[in-house]
Short mmCIF file of C-alpha atoms and ligand atoms in Angstrom, two decimals:
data_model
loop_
_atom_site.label_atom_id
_atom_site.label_comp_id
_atom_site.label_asym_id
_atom_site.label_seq_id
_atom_site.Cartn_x
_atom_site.Cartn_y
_atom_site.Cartn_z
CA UNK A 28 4.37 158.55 193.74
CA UNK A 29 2.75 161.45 195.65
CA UNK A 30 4.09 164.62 194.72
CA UNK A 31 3.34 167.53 197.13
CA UNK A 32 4.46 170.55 195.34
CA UNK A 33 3.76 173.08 198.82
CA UNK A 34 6.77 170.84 200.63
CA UNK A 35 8.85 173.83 199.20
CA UNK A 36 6.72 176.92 199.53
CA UNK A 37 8.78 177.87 202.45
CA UNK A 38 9.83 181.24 202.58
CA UNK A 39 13.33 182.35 201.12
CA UNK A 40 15.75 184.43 202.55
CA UNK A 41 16.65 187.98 200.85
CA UNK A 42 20.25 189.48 202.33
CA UNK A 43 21.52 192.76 201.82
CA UNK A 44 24.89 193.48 201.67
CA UNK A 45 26.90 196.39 199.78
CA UNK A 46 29.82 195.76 197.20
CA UNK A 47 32.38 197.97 197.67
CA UNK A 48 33.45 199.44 194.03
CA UNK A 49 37.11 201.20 194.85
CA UNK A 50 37.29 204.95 195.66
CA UNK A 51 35.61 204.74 198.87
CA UNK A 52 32.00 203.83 196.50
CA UNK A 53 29.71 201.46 198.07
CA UNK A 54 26.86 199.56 196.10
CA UNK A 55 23.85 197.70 197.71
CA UNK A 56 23.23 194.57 196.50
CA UNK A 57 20.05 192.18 197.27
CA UNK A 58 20.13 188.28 197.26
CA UNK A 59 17.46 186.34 196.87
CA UNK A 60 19.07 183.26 198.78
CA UNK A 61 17.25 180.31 196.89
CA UNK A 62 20.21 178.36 197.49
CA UNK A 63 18.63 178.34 201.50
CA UNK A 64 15.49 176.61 199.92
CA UNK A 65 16.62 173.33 200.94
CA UNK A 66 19.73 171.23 201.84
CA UNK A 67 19.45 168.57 199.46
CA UNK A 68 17.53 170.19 196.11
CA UNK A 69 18.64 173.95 196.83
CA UNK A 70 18.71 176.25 194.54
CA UNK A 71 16.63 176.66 190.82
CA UNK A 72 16.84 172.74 190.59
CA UNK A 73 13.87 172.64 192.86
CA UNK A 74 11.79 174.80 190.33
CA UNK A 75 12.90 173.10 187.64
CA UNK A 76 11.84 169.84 188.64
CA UNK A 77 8.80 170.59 190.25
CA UNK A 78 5.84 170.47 187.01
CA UNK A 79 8.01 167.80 185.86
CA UNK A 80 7.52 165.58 188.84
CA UNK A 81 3.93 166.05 188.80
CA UNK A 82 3.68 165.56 184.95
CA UNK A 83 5.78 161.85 185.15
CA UNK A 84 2.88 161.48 188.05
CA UNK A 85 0.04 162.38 186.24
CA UNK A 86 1.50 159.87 183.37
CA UNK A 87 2.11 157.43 185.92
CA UNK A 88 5.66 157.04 184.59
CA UNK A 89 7.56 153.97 186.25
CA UNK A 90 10.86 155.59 185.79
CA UNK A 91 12.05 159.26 185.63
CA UNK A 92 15.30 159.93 183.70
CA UNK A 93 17.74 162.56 182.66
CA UNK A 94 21.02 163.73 181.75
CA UNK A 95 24.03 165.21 182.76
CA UNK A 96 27.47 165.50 183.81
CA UNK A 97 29.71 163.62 186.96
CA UNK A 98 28.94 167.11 188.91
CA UNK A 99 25.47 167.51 188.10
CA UNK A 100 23.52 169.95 190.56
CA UNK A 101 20.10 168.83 188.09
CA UNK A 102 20.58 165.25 188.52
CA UNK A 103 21.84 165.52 192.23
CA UNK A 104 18.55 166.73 192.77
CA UNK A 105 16.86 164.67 190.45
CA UNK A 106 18.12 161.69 193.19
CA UNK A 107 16.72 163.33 196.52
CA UNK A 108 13.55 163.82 194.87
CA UNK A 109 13.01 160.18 193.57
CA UNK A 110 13.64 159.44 197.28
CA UNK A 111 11.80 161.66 198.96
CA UNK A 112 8.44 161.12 196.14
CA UNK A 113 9.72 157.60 196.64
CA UNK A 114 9.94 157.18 192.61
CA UNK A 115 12.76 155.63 190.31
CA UNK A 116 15.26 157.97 188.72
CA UNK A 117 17.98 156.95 185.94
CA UNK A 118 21.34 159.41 185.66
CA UNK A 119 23.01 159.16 182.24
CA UNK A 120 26.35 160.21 183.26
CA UNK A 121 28.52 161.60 180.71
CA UNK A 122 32.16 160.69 180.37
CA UNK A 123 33.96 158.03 182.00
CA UNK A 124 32.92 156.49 185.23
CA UNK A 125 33.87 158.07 188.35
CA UNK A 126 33.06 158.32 192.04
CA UNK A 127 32.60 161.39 193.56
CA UNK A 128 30.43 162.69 196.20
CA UNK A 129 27.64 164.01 193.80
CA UNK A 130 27.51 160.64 192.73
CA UNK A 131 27.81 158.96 195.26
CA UNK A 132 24.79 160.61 196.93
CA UNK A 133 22.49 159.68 194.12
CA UNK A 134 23.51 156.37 193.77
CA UNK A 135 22.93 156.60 197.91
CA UNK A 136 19.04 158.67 196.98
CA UNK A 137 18.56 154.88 194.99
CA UNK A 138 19.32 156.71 191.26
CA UNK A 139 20.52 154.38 188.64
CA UNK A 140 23.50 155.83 186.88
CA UNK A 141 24.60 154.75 183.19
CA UNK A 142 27.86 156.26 182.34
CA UNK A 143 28.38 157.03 178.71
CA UNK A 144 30.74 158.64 175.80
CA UNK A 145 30.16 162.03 175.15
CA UNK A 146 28.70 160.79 171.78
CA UNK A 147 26.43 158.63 172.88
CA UNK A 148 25.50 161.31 175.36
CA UNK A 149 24.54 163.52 173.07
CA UNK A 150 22.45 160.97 170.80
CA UNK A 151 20.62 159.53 173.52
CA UNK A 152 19.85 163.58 174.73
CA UNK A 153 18.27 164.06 171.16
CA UNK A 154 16.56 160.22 170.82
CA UNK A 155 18.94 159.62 167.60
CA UNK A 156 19.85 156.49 168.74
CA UNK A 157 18.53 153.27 170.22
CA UNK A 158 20.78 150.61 171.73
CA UNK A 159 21.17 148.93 175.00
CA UNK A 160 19.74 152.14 177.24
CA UNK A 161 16.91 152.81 174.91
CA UNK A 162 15.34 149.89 175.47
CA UNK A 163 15.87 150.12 179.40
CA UNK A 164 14.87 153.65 179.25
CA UNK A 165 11.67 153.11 177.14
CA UNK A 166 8.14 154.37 178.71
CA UNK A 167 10.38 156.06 181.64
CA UNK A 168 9.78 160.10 181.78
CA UNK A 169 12.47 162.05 180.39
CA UNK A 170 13.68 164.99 181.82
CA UNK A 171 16.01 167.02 179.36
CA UNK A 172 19.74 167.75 181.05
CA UNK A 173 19.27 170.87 182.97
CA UNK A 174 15.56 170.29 183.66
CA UNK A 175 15.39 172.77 179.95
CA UNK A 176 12.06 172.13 179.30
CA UNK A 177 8.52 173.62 179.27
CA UNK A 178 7.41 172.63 182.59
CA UNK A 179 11.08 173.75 183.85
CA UNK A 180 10.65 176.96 182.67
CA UNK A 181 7.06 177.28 184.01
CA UNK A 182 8.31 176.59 187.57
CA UNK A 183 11.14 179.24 187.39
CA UNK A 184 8.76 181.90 186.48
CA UNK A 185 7.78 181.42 190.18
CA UNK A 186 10.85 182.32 191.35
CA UNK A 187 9.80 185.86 191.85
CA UNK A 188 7.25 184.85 193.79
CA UNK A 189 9.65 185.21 196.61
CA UNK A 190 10.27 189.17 196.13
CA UNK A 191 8.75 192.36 195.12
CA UNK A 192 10.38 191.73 191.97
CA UNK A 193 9.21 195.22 190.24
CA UNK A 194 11.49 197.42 192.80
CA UNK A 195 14.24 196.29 191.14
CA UNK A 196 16.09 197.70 188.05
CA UNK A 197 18.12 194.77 187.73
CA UNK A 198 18.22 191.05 188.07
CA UNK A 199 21.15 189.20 187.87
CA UNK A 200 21.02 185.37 187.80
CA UNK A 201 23.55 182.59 186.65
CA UNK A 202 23.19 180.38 183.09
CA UNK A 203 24.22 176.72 182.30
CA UNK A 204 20.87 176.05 179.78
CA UNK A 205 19.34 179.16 180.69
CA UNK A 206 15.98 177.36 181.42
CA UNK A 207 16.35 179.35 184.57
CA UNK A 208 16.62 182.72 183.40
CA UNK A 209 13.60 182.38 180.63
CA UNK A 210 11.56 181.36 183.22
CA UNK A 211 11.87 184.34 185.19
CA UNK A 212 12.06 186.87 182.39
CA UNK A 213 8.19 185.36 182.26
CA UNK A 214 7.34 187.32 185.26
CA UNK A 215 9.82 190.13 185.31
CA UNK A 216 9.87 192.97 182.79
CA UNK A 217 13.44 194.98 184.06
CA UNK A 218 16.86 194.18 182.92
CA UNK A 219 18.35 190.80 183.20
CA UNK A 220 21.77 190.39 183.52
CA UNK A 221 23.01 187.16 182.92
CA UNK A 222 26.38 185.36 183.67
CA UNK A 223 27.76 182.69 182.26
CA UNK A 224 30.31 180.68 183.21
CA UNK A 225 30.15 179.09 179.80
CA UNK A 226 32.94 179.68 176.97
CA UNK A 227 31.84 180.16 173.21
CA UNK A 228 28.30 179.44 174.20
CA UNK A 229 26.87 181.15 170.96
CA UNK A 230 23.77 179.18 170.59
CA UNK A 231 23.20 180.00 174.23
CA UNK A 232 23.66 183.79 173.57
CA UNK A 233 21.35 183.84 170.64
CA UNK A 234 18.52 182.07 172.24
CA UNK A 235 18.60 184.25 175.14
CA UNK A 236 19.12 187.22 173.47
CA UNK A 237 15.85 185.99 170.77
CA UNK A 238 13.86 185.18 173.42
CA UNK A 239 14.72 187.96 176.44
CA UNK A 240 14.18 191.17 175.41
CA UNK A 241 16.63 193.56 177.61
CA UNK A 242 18.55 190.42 178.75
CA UNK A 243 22.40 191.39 178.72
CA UNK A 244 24.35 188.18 178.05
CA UNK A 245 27.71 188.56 180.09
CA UNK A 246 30.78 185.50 179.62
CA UNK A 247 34.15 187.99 179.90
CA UNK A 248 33.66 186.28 183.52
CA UNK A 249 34.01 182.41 182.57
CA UNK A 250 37.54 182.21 183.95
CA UNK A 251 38.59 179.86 181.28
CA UNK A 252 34.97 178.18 180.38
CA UNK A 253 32.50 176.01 182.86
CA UNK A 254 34.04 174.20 185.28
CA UNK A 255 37.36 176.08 185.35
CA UNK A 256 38.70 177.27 188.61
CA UNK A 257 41.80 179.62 188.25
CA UNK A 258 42.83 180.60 191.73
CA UNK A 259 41.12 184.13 191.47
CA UNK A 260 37.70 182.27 191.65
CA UNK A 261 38.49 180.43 194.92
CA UNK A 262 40.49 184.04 196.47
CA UNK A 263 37.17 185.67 195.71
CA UNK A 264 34.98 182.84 197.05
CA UNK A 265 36.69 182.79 200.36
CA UNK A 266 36.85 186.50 200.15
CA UNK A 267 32.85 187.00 199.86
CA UNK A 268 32.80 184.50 202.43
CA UNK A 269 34.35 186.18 204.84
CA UNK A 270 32.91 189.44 204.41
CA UNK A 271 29.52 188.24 203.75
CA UNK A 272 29.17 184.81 205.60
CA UNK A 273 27.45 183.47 202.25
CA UNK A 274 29.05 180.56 200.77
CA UNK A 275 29.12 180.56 196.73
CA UNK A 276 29.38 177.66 194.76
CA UNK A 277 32.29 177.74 192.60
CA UNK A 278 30.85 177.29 189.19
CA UNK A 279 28.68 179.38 188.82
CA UNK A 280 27.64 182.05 191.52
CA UNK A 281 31.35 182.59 192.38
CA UNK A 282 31.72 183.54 188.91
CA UNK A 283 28.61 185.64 188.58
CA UNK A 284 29.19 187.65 191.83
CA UNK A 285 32.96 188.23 190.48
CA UNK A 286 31.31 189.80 187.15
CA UNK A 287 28.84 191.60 189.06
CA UNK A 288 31.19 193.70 191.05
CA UNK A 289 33.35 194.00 188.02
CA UNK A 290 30.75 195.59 186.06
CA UNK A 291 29.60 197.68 188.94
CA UNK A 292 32.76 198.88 188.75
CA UNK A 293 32.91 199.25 185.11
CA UNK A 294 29.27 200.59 184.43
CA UNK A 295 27.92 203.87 185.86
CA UNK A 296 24.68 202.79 187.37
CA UNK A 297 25.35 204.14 191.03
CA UNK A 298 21.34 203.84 191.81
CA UNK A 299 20.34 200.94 190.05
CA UNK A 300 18.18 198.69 192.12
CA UNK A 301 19.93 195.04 192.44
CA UNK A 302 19.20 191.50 193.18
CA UNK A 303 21.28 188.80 192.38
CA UNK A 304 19.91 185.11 192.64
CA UNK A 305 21.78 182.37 194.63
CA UNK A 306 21.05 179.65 192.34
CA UNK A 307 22.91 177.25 195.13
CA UNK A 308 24.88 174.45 194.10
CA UNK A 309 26.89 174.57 197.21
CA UNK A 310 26.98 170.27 196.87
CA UNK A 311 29.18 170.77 193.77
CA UNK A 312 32.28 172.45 196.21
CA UNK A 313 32.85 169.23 198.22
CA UNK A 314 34.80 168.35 194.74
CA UNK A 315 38.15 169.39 194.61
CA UNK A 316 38.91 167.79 191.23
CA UNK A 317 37.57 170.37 188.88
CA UNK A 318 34.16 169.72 187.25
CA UNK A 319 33.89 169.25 183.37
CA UNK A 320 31.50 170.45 181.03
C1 PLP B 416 22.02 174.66 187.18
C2 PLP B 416 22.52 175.90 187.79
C3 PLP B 416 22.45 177.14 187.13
C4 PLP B 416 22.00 177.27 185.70
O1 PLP B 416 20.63 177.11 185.53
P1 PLP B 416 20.02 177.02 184.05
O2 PLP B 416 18.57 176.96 184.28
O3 PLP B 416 20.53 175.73 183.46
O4 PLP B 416 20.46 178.18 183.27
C5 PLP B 416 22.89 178.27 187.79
N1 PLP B 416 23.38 178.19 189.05
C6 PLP B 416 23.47 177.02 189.71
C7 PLP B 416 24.05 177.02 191.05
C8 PLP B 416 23.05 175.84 189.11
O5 PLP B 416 23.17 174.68 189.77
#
């Protein structure tokens, strides 16, 4: 495996567009378009994966692995980057088999996928177990589901590195582990907003909230928990679509740019400096069945 981390230190687009709040009010609105980073691993998976790669390479691993669910954005990527470092990668799937286009693309990249019950899922994702797939699995690097690890959080510190991220009062990014989010509260000292599209997440809430300081946790915008799509998330979608021309995927970003504009709304900070992250993720809306936790 060669890993050449520069392939993605391409520059990222930043748009500006302006929210309009009701009563003729306008708000301006950065986006730091990391979903534009790539058409394959778009997005904070990139980041994520990036000291991990090199770390399996440094081990020489013969195998990277890792975790998640039939929609995965994290393993998705995982896939394109065995390919393109031309190393193996094992998906455990959990849940029931299935075929759908995220899967079939990483089965496509060369991934191995091992489909399991959501208990075994969660005792293979915390080594309690060993059966059938630990043996297979044994020496192989593992990559925690989400790409929630040290090294995942180490790359998404970088993801400043595309702004001037001090002129901004506010940063607003998407959580599903919240690797994402610590990592750039390493290199960012303003308010963090984040939004999950996460349900009941309380262990979530309480490690960001222990380990961001002025990091406001915001769920009233889950539309019925993750991978719920009421049609109010797809009206707004195609909405910001149209007004915007930037696509949102429709787990999280749709959510978060909903919330954003509702709080806008809500909150009186007419001069507060703005930029939302496009996490990307756009893979996940070629889906129509609804993705599961
Ligand atoms: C994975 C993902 C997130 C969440 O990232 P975490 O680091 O797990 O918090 C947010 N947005 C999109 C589009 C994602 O794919």
């Amino acid at each position: 495996m060669d890993i050449n981390l520069n392939a993605f230190d391409i520059p990222v687009p930043i748009d500006h567009i302006s929210f309009a709040l009701g009563n003729n009010k306008l708000h301006q609105l950065d986006i730091l378009r990391l979903d534009k980073l790539h058409d394959k691993i778009s997005g904070n998976k990139w980041s994520k994966l990036k000291y991990n790669l090199l770390h399996a390479s440094q081990l020489g691993a013969w195998c990277i692995v890792s975790f998640g669910g039939a929609y995965s954005n994290h393993l998705h990527a995982l896939a394109y980057a065995g390919k393109l470092f031309k190393i193996k990668t094992i998906g455990i799937v959990r849940g029931e088999a299935v075929n759908n286009p995220t899967l079939k693309d990483c089965v496509n990249w060369g991934m191995e996928l091992h489909f399991v019950s959501r208990k075994e899922y969660s005792a293979l994702l915390n080594n309690e177990t060993t059966n059938h797939l630990s043996v297979i699995l044994e020496g192989a690097y593992m990559i925690p589901e989400g790409g929630n690890n040290d090294l995942g959080r180490k790359g998404c510190a970088e993801i400043l590195q595309h702004v001037d991220a001090e002129q901004y009062d506010i940063i607003c990014c998407a959580v599903g582990t919240g690797a994402t989010i610590q990592g750039i509260a390493k290199s960012y000292s303003g308010a963090i907003w984040a939004f999950s599209p996460l349900k009941n997440a309380r262990a979530l809430k309480q490690s960001l909230d222990q380990s961001i300081e002025n990091c406001r946790y915001i769920d009233e915008y889950h539309f019925g928990g993750f991978g719920k799509f009421p049609k109010e998330v797809t009206t707004f979608s195609k909405w910001f679509k149209h007004n915007h021309n930037i696509e949102l995927d429709k787990v999280y970003t749709a959510k978060m740019f909903f919330g954003i504009q509702q709080e806008l709304i809500k909150q009186d900070v007419p001069h507060a400096r703005i930029l939302a992250i496009h996490t990307g993720g756009l893979q996940g809306n070629r889906s129509s069945i609804p993705a599961e936790l």
